[in-house]
Amino acid sequence: LQLCGFARVRLAPGEERVVAVPLDPRPLRRWDERLADYVLDPVPRELLVGPASDRLPLSCPLPAEALAA
């Protein structure tokens, strides 16, 4: 579990809003000894959303190509 983006949004009960949270892929990289550089493995991940790290009621798949840009 790695925090890659954050936005504080206050909503009234029943209110809906679209929120854009830029994701920084750098924390998802790993060190590759052969390349002597950090690499981002092309694997799908899961995006978790919630008010705290122990309360993540929403999730959706995050395709590998979404982080490649």
mmCIF file of N, CA and C in Angstrom:
data_model
loop_
_atom_site.group_PDB
_atom_site.id
_atom_site.type_symbol
_atom_site.label_atom_id
_atom_site.label_comp_id
_atom_site.label_asym_id
_atom_site.label_seq_id
_atom_site.Cartn_x
_atom_site.Cartn_y
_atom_site.Cartn_z
ATOM 1 N N LEU A 1 0.860 -1.170 0.000
ATOM 2 C CA LEU A 1 0.000 0.000 0.000
ATOM 3 C C LEU A 1 0.898 1.222 0.000
ATOM 4 N N GLN A 2 0.754 2.094 -0.999
ATOM 5 C CA GLN A 2 1.619 3.256 -1.155
ATOM 6 C C GLN A 2 0.777 4.470 -1.504
ATOM 7 N N LEU A 3 0.945 5.558 -0.762
ATOM 8 C CA LEU A 3 0.244 6.793 -1.079
ATOM 9 C C LEU A 3 0.909 7.440 -2.289
ATOM 10 N N CYS A 4 0.145 7.622 -3.364
ATOM 11 C CA CYS A 4 0.684 8.212 -4.593
ATOM 12 C C CYS A 4 -0.017 9.503 -4.976
ATOM 13 N N GLY A 5 -1.070 9.851 -4.300
ATOM 14 C CA GLY A 5 -1.790 11.084 -4.588
ATOM 15 C C GLY A 5 -2.719 11.409 -3.436
ATOM 16 N N PHE A 6 -3.102 12.676 -3.335
ATOM 17 C CA PHE A 6 -3.926 13.090 -2.205
ATOM 18 C C PHE A 6 -4.715 14.332 -2.585
ATOM 19 N N ALA A 7 -5.950 14.378 -2.163
ATOM 20 C CA ALA A 7 -6.782 15.577 -2.313
ATOM 21 C C ALA A 7 -7.776 15.600 -1.168
ATOM 22 N N ARG A 8 -7.896 16.739 -0.502
ATOM 23 C CA ARG A 8 -8.898 16.876 0.558
ATOM 24 C C ARG A 8 -10.115 17.536 -0.067
ATOM 25 N N VAL A 9 -11.260 16.863 0.035
ATOM 26 C CA VAL A 9 -12.498 17.347 -0.574
ATOM 27 C C VAL A 9 -13.596 17.287 0.477
ATOM 28 N N ARG A 10 -14.265 18.384 0.676
ATOM 29 C CA ARG A 10 -15.397 18.411 1.610
ATOM 30 C C ARG A 10 -16.686 18.373 0.797
ATOM 31 N N LEU A 11 -17.557 17.433 1.153
ATOM 32 C CA LEU A 11 -18.827 17.274 0.460
ATOM 33 C C LEU A 11 -19.969 17.303 1.467
ATOM 34 N N ALA A 12 -21.049 17.921 1.085
ATOM 35 C CA ALA A 12 -22.269 17.870 1.888
ATOM 36 C C ALA A 12 -22.918 16.503 1.684
ATOM 37 N N PRO A 13 -23.719 16.042 2.612
ATOM 38 C CA PRO A 13 -24.413 14.766 2.428
ATOM 39 C C PRO A 13 -25.181 14.740 1.103
ATOM 40 N N GLY A 14 -24.945 13.696 0.315
ATOM 41 C CA GLY A 14 -25.602 13.543 -0.978
ATOM 42 C C GLY A 14 -24.927 14.283 -2.121
ATOM 43 N N GLU A 15 -23.976 15.137 -1.821
ATOM 44 C CA GLU A 15 -23.282 15.892 -2.871
ATOM 45 C C GLU A 15 -22.305 14.988 -3.609
ATOM 46 N N GLU A 16 -22.177 15.214 -4.896
ATOM 47 C CA GLU A 16 -21.221 14.471 -5.731
ATOM 48 C C GLU A 16 -20.313 15.463 -6.424
ATOM 49 N N ARG A 17 -19.079 15.047 -6.638
ATOM 50 C CA ARG A 17 -18.124 15.908 -7.328
ATOM 51 C C ARG A 17 -17.059 15.038 -7.986
ATOM 52 N N VAL A 18 -16.615 15.428 -9.165
ATOM 53 C CA VAL A 18 -15.498 14.757 -9.822
ATOM 54 C C VAL A 18 -14.217 15.400 -9.289
ATOM 55 N N VAL A 19 -13.295 14.567 -8.845
ATOM 56 C CA VAL A 19 -12.039 15.047 -8.283
ATOM 57 C C VAL A 19 -10.885 14.440 -9.073
ATOM 58 N N ALA A 20 -9.987 15.267 -9.553
ATOM 59 C CA ALA A 20 -8.789 14.797 -10.254
ATOM 60 C C ALA A 20 -7.620 14.818 -9.279
ATOM 61 N N VAL A 21 -6.959 13.689 -9.141
ATOM 62 C CA VAL A 21 -5.790 13.581 -8.268
ATOM 63 C C VAL A 21 -4.630 13.072 -9.121
ATOM 64 N N PRO A 22 -3.670 13.946 -9.419
ATOM 65 C CA PRO A 22 -2.511 13.474 -10.203
ATOM 66 C C PRO A 22 -1.764 12.382 -9.433
ATOM 67 N N LEU A 23 -1.408 11.318 -10.119
ATOM 68 C CA LEU A 23 -0.683 10.212 -9.496
ATOM 69 C C LEU A 23 0.789 10.278 -9.879
ATOM 70 N N ASP A 24 1.648 10.239 -8.897
ATOM 71 C CA ASP A 24 3.087 10.234 -9.121
ATOM 72 C C ASP A 24 3.559 8.785 -9.154
ATOM 73 N N PRO A 25 4.002 8.284 -10.299
ATOM 74 C CA PRO A 25 4.406 6.871 -10.367
ATOM 75 C C PRO A 25 5.766 6.586 -9.724
ATOM 76 N N ARG A 26 6.526 7.615 -9.354
ATOM 77 C CA ARG A 26 7.867 7.374 -8.803
ATOM 78 C C ARG A 26 7.874 6.483 -7.569
ATOM 79 N N PRO A 27 6.933 6.611 -6.631
ATOM 80 C CA PRO A 27 6.977 5.706 -5.474
ATOM 81 C C PRO A 27 6.721 4.239 -5.824
ATOM 82 N N LEU A 28 6.235 3.961 -7.006
ATOM 83 C CA LEU A 28 5.935 2.593 -7.416
ATOM 84 C C LEU A 28 7.109 1.916 -8.128
ATOM 85 N N ARG A 29 8.182 2.653 -8.332
ATOM 86 C CA ARG A 29 9.342 2.084 -9.024
ATOM 87 C C ARG A 29 10.148 1.185 -8.091
ATOM 88 N N ARG A 30 10.974 0.361 -8.709
ATOM 89 C CA ARG A 30 11.903 -0.475 -7.959
ATOM 90 C C ARG A 30 13.287 -0.334 -8.585
ATOM 91 N N TRP A 31 14.311 -0.620 -7.806
ATOM 92 C CA TRP A 31 15.688 -0.538 -8.301
ATOM 93 C C TRP A 31 16.016 -1.795 -9.079
ATOM 94 N N ASP A 32 16.520 -1.615 -10.297
ATOM 95 C CA ASP A 32 16.935 -2.725 -11.143
ATOM 96 C C ASP A 32 18.459 -2.772 -11.136
ATOM 97 N N GLU A 33 19.018 -3.826 -10.547
ATOM 98 C CA GLU A 33 20.482 -3.953 -10.441
ATOM 99 C C GLU A 33 21.150 -3.988 -11.810
ATOM 100 N N ARG A 34 20.536 -4.731 -12.746
ATOM 101 C CA ARG A 34 21.132 -4.879 -14.077
ATOM 102 C C ARG A 34 21.214 -3.549 -14.805
ATOM 103 N N LEU A 35 20.149 -2.752 -14.712
ATOM 104 C CA LEU A 35 20.118 -1.457 -15.392
ATOM 105 C C LEU A 35 20.744 -0.342 -14.558
ATOM 106 N N ALA A 36 20.953 -0.603 -13.275
ATOM 107 C CA ALA A 36 21.443 0.415 -12.345
ATOM 108 C C ALA A 36 20.574 1.667 -12.414
ATOM 109 N N ASP A 37 19.264 1.411 -12.368
ATOM 110 C CA ASP A 37 18.297 2.512 -12.458
ATOM 111 C C ASP A 37 16.964 2.026 -11.886
ATOM 112 N N TYR A 38 16.101 2.989 -11.591
ATOM 113 C CA TYR A 38 14.755 2.649 -11.152
ATOM 114 C C TYR A 38 13.885 2.328 -12.361
ATOM 115 N N VAL A 39 13.018 1.336 -12.208
ATOM 116 C CA VAL A 39 12.105 0.945 -13.290
ATOM 117 C C VAL A 39 10.688 0.819 -12.736
ATOM 118 N N LEU A 40 9.729 1.064 -13.585
ATOM 119 C CA LEU A 40 8.320 0.895 -13.242
ATOM 120 C C LEU A 40 7.832 -0.340 -13.985
ATOM 121 N N ASP A 41 7.593 -1.414 -13.251
ATOM 122 C CA ASP A 41 7.154 -2.660 -13.877
ATOM 123 C C ASP A 41 5.787 -2.474 -14.526
ATOM 124 N N PRO A 42 5.619 -2.981 -15.753
ATOM 125 C CA PRO A 42 4.351 -2.832 -16.481
ATOM 126 C C PRO A 42 3.303 -3.838 -16.014
ATOM 127 N N VAL A 43 2.836 -3.667 -14.798
ATOM 128 C CA VAL A 43 1.822 -4.569 -14.238
ATOM 129 C C VAL A 43 0.604 -3.746 -13.824
ATOM 130 N N PRO A 44 -0.572 -4.329 -13.943
ATOM 131 C CA PRO A 44 -1.761 -3.603 -13.488
ATOM 132 C C PRO A 44 -1.746 -3.470 -11.963
ATOM 133 N N ARG A 45 -2.342 -2.409 -11.483
ATOM 134 C CA ARG A 45 -2.407 -2.157 -10.048
ATOM 135 C C ARG A 45 -3.850 -1.850 -9.672
ATOM 136 N N GLU A 46 -4.089 -1.650 -8.404
ATOM 137 C CA GLU A 46 -5.430 -1.316 -7.941
ATOM 138 C C GLU A 46 -5.380 0.047 -7.262
ATOM 139 N N LEU A 47 -6.296 0.905 -7.631
ATOM 140 C CA LEU A 47 -6.414 2.232 -7.041
ATOM 141 C C LEU A 47 -7.432 2.149 -5.907
ATOM 142 N N LEU A 48 -7.022 2.544 -4.702
ATOM 143 C CA LEU A 48 -7.890 2.505 -3.523
ATOM 144 C C LEU A 48 -8.188 3.930 -3.088
ATOM 145 N N VAL A 49 -9.418 4.191 -2.713
ATOM 146 C CA VAL A 49 -9.841 5.546 -2.350
ATOM 147 C C VAL A 49 -10.610 5.493 -1.037
ATOM 148 N N GLY A 50 -10.298 6.432 -0.144
ATOM 149 C CA GLY A 50 -11.018 6.501 1.113
ATOM 150 C C GLY A 50 -10.541 7.645 1.980
ATOM 151 N N PRO A 51 -11.166 7.822 3.125
ATOM 152 C CA PRO A 51 -10.822 8.930 4.008
ATOM 153 C C PRO A 51 -9.559 8.695 4.835
ATOM 154 N N ALA A 52 -9.105 7.452 4.950
ATOM 155 C CA ALA A 52 -7.911 7.121 5.727
ATOM 156 C C ALA A 52 -7.369 5.786 5.238
ATOM 157 N N SER A 53 -6.107 5.509 5.546
ATOM 158 C CA SER A 53 -5.493 4.274 5.045
ATOM 159 C C SER A 53 -6.161 3.019 5.581
ATOM 160 N N ASP A 54 -6.850 3.120 6.707
ATOM 161 C CA ASP A 54 -7.554 1.958 7.233
ATOM 162 C C ASP A 54 -9.042 1.955 6.871
ATOM 163 N N ARG A 55 -9.447 2.909 6.041
ATOM 164 C CA ARG A 55 -10.836 2.979 5.560
ATOM 165 C C ARG A 55 -10.802 3.318 4.073
ATOM 166 N N LEU A 56 -10.740 2.294 3.240
ATOM 167 C CA LEU A 56 -10.641 2.460 1.780
ATOM 168 C C LEU A 56 -11.810 1.744 1.109
ATOM 169 N N PRO A 57 -12.990 2.351 1.143
ATOM 170 C CA PRO A 57 -14.175 1.658 0.651
ATOM 171 C C PRO A 57 -14.297 1.588 -0.876
ATOM 172 N N LEU A 58 -13.538 2.388 -1.593
ATOM 173 C CA LEU A 58 -13.650 2.412 -3.055
ATOM 174 C C LEU A 58 -12.376 1.883 -3.689
ATOM 175 N N SER A 59 -12.519 1.156 -4.772
ATOM 176 C CA SER A 59 -11.353 0.662 -5.499
ATOM 177 C C SER A 59 -11.703 0.518 -6.972
ATOM 178 N N CYS A 60 -10.680 0.537 -7.804
ATOM 179 C CA CYS A 60 -10.852 0.286 -9.233
ATOM 180 C C CYS A 60 -9.512 -0.162 -9.795
ATOM 181 N N PRO A 61 -9.537 -0.930 -10.881
ATOM 182 C CA PRO A 61 -8.285 -1.352 -11.506
ATOM 183 C C PRO A 61 -7.575 -0.156 -12.127
ATOM 184 N N LEU A 62 -6.264 -0.176 -12.070
ATOM 185 C CA LEU A 62 -5.436 0.858 -12.682
ATOM 186 C C LEU A 62 -4.509 0.155 -13.666
ATOM 187 N N PRO A 63 -4.816 0.240 -14.960
ATOM 188 C CA PRO A 63 -4.002 -0.467 -15.955
ATOM 189 C C PRO A 63 -2.569 0.058 -15.970
ATOM 190 N N ALA A 64 -1.638 -0.816 -16.299
ATOM 191 C CA ALA A 64 -0.211 -0.443 -16.331
ATOM 192 C C ALA A 64 0.016 0.747 -17.256
ATOM 193 N N GLU A 65 -0.677 0.811 -18.380
ATOM 194 C CA GLU A 65 -0.442 1.902 -19.332
ATOM 195 C C GLU A 65 -0.896 3.261 -18.780
ATOM 196 N N ALA A 66 -1.721 3.263 -17.773
ATOM 197 C CA ALA A 66 -2.163 4.524 -17.172
ATOM 198 C C ALA A 66 -1.017 5.232 -16.445
ATOM 199 N N LEU A 67 -0.015 4.481 -16.011
ATOM 200 C CA LEU A 67 1.131 5.051 -15.302
ATOM 201 C C LEU A 67 2.344 5.239 -16.198
ATOM 202 N N ALA A 68 2.259 4.780 -17.430
ATOM 203 C CA ALA A 68 3.424 4.825 -18.319
ATOM 204 C C ALA A 68 3.728 6.221 -18.820
ATOM 205 N N ALA A 69 2.753 7.105 -18.818
ATOM 206 C CA ALA A 69 2.949 8.455 -19.368
ATOM 207 C C ALA A 69 3.791 9.314 -18.465
#
